[in-house]
Short mmCIF file of N, CA and C in Angstrom, two decimals:
data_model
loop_
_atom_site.label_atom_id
_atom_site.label_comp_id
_atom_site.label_asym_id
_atom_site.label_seq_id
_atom_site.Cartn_x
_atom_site.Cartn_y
_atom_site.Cartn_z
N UNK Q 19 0.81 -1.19 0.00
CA UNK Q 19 0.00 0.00 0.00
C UNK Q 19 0.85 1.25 0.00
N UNK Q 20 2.34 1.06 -0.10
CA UNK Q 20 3.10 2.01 0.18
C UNK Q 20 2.92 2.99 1.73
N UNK Q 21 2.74 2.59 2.49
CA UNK Q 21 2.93 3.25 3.91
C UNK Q 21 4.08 2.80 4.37
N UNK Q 22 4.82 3.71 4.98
CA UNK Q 22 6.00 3.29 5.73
C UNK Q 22 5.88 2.23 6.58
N UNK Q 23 6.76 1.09 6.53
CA UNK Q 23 6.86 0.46 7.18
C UNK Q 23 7.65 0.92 8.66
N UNK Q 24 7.10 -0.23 10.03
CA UNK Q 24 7.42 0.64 11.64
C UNK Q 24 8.05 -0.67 12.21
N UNK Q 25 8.19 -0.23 13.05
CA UNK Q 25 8.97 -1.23 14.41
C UNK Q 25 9.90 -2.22 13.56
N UNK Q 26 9.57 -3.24 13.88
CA UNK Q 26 10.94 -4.20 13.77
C UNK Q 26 10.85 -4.57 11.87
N UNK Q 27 9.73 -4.24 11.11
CA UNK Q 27 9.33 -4.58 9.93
C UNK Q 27 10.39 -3.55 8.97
N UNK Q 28 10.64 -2.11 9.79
CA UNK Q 28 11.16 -1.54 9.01
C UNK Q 28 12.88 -1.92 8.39
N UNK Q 29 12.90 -3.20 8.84
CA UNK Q 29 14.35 -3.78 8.00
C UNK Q 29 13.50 -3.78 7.05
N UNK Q 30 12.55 -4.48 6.66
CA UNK Q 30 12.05 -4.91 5.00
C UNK Q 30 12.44 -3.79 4.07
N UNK Q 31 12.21 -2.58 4.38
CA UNK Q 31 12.00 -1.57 3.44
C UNK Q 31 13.03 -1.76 2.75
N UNK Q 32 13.89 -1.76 2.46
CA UNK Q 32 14.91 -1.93 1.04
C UNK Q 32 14.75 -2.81 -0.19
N UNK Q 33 13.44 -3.98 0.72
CA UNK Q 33 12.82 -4.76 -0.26
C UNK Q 33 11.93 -4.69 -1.02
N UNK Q 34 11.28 -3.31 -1.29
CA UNK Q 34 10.87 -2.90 -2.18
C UNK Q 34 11.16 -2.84 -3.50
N UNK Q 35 12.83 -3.12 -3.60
CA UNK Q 35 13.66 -3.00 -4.32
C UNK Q 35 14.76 -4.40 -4.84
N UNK Q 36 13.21 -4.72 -5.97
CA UNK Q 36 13.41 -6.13 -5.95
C UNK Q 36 15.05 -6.63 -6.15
N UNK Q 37 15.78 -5.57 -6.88
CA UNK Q 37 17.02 -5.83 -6.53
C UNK Q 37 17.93 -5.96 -5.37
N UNK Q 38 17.39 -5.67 -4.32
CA UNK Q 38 18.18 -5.67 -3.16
C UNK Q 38 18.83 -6.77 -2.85
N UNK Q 39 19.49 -7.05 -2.19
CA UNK Q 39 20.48 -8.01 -1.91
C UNK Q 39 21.02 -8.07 -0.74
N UNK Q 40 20.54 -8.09 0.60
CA UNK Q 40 21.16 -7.64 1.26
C UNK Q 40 22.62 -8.53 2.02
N UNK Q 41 23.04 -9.71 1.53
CA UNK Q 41 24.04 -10.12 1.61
C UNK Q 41 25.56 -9.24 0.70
N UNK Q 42 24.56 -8.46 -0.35
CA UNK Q 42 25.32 -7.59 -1.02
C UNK Q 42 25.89 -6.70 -0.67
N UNK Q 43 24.58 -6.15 -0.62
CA UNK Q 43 24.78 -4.34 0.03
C UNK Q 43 24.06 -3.89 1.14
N UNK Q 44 23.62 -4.86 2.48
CA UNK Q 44 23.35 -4.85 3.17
C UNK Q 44 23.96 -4.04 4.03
N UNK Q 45 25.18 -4.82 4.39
CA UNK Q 45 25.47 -3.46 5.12
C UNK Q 45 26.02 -1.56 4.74
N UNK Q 46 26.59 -1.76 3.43
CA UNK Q 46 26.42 -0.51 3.14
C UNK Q 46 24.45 0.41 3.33
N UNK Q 47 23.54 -0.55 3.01
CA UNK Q 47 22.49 0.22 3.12
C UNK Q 47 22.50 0.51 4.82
N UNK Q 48 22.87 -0.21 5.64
CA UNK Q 48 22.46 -0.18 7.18
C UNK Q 48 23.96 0.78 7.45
N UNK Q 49 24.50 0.80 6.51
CA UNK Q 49 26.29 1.86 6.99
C UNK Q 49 26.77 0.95 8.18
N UNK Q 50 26.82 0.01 8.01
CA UNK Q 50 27.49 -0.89 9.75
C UNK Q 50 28.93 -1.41 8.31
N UNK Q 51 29.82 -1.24 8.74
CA UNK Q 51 31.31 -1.32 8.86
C UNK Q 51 31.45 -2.52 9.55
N UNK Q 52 32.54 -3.17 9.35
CA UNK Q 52 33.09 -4.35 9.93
C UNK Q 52 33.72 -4.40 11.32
N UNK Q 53 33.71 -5.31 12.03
CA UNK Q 53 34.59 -4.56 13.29
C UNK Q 53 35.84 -4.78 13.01
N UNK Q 54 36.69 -3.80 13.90
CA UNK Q 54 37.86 -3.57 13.81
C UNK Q 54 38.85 -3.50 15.03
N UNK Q 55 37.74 -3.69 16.19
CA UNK Q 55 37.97 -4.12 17.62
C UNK Q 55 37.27 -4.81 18.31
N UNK Q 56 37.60 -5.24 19.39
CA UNK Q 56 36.32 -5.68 20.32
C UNK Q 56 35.92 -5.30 20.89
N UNK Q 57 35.89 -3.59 21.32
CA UNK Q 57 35.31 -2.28 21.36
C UNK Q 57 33.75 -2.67 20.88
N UNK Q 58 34.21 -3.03 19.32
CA UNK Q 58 32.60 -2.77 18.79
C UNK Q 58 32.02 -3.92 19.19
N UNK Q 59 32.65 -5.27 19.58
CA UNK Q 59 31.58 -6.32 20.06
C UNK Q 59 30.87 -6.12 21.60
N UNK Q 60 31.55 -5.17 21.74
CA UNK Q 60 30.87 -4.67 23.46
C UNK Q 60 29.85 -3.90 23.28
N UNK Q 61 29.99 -3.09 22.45
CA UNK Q 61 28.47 -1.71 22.13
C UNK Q 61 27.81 -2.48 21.24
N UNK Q 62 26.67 -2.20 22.27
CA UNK Q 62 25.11 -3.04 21.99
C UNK Q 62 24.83 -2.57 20.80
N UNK Q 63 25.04 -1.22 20.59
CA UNK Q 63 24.40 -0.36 19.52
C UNK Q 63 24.94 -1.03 17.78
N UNK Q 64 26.16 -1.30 17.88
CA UNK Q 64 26.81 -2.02 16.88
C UNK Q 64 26.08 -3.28 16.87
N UNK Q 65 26.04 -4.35 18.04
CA UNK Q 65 25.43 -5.70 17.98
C UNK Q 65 24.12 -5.57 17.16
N UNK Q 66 23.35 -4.42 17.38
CA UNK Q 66 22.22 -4.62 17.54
C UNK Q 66 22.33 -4.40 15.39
N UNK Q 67 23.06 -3.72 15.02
CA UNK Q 67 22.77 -3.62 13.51
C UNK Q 67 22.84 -4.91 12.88
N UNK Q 68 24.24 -5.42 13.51
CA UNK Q 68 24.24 -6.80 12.91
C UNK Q 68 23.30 -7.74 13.06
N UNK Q 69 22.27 -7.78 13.99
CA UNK Q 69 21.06 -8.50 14.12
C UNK Q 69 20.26 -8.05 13.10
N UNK Q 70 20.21 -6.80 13.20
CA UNK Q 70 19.30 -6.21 11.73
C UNK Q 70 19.68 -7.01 10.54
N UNK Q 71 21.30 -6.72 10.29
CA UNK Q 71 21.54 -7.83 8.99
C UNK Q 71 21.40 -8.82 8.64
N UNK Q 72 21.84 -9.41 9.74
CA UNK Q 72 21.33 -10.97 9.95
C UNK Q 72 19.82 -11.16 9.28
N UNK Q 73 19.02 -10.77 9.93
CA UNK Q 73 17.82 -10.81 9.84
C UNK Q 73 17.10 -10.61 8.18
N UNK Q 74 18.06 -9.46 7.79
CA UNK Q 74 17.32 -9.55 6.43
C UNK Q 74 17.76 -10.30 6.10
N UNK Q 75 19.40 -10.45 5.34
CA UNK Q 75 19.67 -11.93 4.63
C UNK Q 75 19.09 -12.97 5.10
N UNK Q 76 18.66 -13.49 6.56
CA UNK Q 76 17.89 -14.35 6.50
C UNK Q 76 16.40 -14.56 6.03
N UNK Q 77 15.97 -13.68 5.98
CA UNK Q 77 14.50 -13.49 5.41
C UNK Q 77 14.90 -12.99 3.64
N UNK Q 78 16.02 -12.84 3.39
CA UNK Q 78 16.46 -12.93 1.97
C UNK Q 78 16.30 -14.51 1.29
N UNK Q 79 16.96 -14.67 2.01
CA UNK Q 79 17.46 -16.45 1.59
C UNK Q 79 15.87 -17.39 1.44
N UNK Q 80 15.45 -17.32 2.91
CA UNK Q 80 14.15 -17.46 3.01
C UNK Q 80 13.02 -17.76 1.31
N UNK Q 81 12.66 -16.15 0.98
CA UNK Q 81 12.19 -15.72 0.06
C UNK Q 81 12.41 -16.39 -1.19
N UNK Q 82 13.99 -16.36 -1.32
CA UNK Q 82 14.65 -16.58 -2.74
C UNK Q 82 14.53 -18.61 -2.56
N UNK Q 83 14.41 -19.46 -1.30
CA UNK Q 83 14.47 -20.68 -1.72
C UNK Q 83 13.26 -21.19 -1.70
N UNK Q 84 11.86 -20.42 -0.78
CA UNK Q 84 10.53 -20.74 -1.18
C UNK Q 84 10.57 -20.52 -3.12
N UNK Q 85 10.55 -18.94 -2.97
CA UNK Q 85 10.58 -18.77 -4.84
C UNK Q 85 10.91 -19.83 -5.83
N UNK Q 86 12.11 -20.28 -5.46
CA UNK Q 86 13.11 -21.23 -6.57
C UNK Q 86 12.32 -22.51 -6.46
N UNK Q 87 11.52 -23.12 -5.03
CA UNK Q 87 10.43 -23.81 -4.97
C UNK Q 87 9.46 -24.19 -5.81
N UNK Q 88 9.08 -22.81 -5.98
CA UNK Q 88 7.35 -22.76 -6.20
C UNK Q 88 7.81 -22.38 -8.00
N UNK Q 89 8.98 -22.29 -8.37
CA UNK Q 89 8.96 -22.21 -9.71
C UNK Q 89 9.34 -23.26 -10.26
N UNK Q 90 9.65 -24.02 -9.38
CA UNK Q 90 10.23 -25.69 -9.68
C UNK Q 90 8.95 -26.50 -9.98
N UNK Q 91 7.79 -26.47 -9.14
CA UNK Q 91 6.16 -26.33 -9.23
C UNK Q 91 6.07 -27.35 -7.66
N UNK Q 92 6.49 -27.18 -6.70
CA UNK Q 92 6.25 -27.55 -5.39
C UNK Q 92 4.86 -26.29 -5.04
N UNK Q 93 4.62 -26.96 -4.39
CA UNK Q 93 3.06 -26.44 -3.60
C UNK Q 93 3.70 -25.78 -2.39
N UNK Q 94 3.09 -24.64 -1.69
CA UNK Q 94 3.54 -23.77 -0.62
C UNK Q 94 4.09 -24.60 0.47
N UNK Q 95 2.97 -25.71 0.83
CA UNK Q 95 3.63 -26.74 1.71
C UNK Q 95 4.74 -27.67 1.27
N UNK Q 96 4.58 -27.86 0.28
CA UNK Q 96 6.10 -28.82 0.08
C UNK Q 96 7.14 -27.81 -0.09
N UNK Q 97 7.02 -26.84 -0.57
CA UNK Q 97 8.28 -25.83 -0.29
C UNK Q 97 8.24 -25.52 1.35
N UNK Q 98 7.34 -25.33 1.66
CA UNK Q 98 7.60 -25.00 3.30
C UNK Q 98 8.31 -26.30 4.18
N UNK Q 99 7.99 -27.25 3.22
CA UNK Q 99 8.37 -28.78 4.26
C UNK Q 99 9.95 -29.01 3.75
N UNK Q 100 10.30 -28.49 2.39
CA UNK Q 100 11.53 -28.55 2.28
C UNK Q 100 12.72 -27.68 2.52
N UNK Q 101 12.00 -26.10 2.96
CA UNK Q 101 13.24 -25.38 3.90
C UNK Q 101 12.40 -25.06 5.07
N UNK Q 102 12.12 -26.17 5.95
CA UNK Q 102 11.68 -25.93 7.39
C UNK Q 102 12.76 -25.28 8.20
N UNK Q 103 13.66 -26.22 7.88
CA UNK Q 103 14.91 -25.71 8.83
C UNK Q 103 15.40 -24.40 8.61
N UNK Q 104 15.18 -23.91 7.45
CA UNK Q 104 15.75 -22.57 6.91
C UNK Q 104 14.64 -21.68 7.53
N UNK Q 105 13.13 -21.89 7.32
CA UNK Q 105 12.58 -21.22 8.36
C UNK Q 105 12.64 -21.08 9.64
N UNK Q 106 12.82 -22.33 10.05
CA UNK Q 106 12.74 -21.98 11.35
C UNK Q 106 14.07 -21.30 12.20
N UNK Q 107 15.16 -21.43 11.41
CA UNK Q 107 16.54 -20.39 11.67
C UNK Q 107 16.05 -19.06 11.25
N UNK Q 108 15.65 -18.57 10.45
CA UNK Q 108 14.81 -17.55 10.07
C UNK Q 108 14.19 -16.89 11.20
N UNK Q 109 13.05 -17.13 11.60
CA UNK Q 109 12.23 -16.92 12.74
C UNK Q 109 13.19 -16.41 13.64
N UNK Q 110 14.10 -17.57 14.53
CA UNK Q 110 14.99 -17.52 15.80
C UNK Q 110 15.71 -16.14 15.42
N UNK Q 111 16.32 -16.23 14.26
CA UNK Q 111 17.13 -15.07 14.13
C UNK Q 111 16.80 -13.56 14.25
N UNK Q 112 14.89 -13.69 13.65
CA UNK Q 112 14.09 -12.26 13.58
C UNK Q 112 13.56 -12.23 14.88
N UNK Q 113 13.70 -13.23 15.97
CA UNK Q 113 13.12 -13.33 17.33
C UNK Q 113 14.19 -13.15 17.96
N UNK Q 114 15.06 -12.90 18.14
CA UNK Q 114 16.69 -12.59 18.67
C UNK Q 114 16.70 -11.31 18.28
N UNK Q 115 16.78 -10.57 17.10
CA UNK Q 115 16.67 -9.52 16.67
C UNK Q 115 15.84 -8.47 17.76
N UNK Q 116 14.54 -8.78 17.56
CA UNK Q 116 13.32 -8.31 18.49
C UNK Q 116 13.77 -8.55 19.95
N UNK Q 117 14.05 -9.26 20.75
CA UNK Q 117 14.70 -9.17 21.52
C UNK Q 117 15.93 -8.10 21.90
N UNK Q 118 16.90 -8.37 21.07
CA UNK Q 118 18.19 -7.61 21.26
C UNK Q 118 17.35 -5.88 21.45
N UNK Q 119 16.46 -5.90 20.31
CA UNK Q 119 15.80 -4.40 20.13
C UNK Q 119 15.29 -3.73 20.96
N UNK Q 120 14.26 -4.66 21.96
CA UNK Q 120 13.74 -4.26 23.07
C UNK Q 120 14.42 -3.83 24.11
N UNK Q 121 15.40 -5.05 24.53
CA UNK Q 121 16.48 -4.53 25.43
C UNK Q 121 17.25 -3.46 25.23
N UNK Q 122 18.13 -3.09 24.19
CA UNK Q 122 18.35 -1.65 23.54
C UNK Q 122 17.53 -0.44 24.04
N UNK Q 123 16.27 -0.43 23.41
CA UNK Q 123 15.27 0.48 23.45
C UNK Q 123 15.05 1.36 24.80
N UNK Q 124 14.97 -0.13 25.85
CA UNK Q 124 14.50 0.16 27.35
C UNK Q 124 16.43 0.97 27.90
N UNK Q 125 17.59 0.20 27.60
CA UNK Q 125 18.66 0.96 27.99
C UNK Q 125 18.31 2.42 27.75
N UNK Q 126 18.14 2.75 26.83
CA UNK Q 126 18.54 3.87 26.58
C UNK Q 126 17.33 5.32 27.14
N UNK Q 127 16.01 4.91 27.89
CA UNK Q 127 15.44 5.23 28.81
C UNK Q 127 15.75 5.26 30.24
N UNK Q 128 16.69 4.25 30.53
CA UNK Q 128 16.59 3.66 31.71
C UNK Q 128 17.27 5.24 32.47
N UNK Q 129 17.16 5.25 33.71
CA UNK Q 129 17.53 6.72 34.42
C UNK Q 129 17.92 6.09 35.47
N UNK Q 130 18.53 5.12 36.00
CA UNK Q 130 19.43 4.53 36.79
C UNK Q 130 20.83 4.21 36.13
N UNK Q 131 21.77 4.96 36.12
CA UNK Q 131 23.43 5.00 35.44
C UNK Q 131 23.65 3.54 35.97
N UNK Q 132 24.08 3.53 37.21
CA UNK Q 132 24.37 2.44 37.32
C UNK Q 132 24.01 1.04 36.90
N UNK Q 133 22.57 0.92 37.16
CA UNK Q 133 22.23 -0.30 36.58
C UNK Q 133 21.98 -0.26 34.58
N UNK Q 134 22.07 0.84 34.22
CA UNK Q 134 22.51 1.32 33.23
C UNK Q 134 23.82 0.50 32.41
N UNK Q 135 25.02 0.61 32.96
CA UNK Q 135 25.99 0.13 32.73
C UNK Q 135 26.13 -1.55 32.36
N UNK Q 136 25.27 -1.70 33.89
CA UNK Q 136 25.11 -3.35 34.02
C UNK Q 136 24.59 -3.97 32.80
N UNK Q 137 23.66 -3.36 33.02
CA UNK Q 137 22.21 -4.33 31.71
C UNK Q 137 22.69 -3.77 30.12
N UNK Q 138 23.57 -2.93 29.84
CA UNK Q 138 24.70 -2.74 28.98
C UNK Q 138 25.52 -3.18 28.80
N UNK Q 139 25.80 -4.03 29.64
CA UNK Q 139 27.37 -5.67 29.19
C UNK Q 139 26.35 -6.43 29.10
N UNK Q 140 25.17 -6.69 29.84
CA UNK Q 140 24.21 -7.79 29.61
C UNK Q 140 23.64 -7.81 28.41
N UNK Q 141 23.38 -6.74 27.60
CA UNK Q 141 22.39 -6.93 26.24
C UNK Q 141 23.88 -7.19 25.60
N UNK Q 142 25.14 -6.93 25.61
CA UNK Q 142 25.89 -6.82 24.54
C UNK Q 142 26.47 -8.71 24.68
N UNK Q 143 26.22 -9.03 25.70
CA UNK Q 143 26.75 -10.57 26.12
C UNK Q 143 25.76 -11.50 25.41
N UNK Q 144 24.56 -10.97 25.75
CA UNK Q 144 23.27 -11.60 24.81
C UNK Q 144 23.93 -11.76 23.30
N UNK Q 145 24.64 -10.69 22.64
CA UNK Q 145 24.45 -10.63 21.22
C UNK Q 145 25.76 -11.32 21.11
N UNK Q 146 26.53 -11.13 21.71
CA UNK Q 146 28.24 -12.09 21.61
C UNK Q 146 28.03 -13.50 21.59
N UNK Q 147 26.99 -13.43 22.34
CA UNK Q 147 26.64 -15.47 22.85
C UNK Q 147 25.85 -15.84 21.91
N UNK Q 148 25.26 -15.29 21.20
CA UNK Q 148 24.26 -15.57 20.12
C UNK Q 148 25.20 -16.20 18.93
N UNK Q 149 26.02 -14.69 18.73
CA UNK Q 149 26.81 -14.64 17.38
C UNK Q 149 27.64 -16.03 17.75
N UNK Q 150 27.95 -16.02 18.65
CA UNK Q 150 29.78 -17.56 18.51
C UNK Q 150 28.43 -18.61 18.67
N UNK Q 151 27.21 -18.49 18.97
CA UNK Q 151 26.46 -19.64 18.67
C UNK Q 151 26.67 -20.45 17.27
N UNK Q 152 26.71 -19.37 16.65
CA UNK Q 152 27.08 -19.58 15.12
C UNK Q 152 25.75 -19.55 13.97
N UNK Q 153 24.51 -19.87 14.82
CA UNK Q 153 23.62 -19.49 13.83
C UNK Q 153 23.40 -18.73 12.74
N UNK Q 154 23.31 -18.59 11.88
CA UNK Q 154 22.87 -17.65 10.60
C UNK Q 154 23.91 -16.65 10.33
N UNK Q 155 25.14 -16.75 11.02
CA UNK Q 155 26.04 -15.81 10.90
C UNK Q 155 27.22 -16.17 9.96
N UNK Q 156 27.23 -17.34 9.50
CA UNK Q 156 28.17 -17.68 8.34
C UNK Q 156 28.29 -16.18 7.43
N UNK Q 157 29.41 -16.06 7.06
CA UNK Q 157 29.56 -14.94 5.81
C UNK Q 157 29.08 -13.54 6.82
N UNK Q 158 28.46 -13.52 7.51
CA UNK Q 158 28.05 -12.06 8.41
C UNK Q 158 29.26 -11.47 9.04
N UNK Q 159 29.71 -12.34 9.53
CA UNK Q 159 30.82 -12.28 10.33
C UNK Q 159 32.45 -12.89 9.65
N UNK Q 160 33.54 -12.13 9.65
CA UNK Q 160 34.66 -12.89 9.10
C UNK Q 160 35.37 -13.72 10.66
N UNK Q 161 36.35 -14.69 9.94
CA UNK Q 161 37.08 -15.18 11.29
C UNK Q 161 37.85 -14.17 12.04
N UNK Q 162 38.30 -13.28 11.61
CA UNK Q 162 38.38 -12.00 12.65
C UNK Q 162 37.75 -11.32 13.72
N UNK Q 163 36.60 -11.47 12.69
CA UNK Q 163 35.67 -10.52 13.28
C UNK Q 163 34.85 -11.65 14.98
N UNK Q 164 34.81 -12.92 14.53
CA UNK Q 164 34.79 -14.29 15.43
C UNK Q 164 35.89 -14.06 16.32
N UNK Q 165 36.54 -13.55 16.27
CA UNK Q 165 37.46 -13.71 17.14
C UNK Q 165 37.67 -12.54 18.54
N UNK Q 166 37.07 -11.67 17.86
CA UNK Q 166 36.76 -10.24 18.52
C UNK Q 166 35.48 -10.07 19.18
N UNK Q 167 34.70 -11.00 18.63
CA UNK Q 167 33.46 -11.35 19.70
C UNK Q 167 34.05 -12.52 20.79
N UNK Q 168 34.87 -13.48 20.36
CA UNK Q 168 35.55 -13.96 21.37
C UNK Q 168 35.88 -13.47 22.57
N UNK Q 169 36.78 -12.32 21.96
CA UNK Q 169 37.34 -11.74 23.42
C UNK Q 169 36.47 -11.09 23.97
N UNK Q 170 35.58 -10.24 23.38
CA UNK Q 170 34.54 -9.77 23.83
C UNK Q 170 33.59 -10.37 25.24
N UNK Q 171 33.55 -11.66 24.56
CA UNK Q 171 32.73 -12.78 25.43
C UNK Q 171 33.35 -12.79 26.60
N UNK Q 172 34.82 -13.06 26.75
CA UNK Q 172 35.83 -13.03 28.10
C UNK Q 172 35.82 -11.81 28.90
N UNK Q 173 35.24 -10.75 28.01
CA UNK Q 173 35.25 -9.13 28.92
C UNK Q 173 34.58 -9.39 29.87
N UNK Q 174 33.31 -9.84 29.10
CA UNK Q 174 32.10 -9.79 29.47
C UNK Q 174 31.34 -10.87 30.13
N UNK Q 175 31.79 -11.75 30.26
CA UNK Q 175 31.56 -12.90 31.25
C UNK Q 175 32.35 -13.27 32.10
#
């Protein structure tokens, strides 16, 4: 209907643009840079983009292997029964996302500094423990960049 898309939907918007890609140019569209310390695996604010990315390429991939499905001539359910698993990593990843977001959201209200700080290694430990989970983060992340959430993890736990 063309209305702006809100809350956690507004990753989609680039998909308007049936060319998008966001394994491509994902992160240039989101401007998130690679890390280059483990500085950035500590700020939530950084974690939290890469969940954004995550999220579309996963709902990229998603899209593009139902599609390749249903042009093969599988029925919605047999394409759904043959990337279950891809959905359902899908989901976890856009439900982690939403998560990470909320927690974010409420930090940055919160008017207690101190516990401020706290629940600020806690959302960023959330997203470190996620990422070396390894889920959906193939290609998101380089072995560098794995490695810097590593140490990260040791700050922070």
């Amino acid at each position: 209907r063309g209305e702006p898309l809100s809350g956690l939907t507004q990753c989609l918007t680039p998909f308007k643009d049936p060319g998008f890609n966001p394994a491509v140019s994902g992160r240039e569209y989101l401007n998130l840079k690679g890390a280059v310390s483990v500085d950035d695996f500590l700020n939530y604010q950084y974690l939290l983009r890469l969940f954004e990315l995550r999220t579309m390429i996963a709902i990229y991939r998603s899209g593009k292997a139902l599609d390749q499905s249903h042009a093969e001539g599988l029925s919605v359910d047999e394409a759904r029964n043959l990337h279950a698993r891809l959905l359902y990593t899908t989901v976890k990843s856009h439900v982690r996302y939403f998560i990470l977001s909320k927690f974010a959201a409420n930090l940055e209200t919160m008017e207690d500094p101190p516990c401020q700080i706290v629940l600020k290694k806690l959302c960023a430990l959330f997203g470190v423990c996620d990422i070396l989970e390894g889920e959906q983060w193939l290609g998101i992340i380089d072995s560098q960049e794995a490695e810097l959430a590593e140490a990260a993890a040791r700050i922070l736990g």
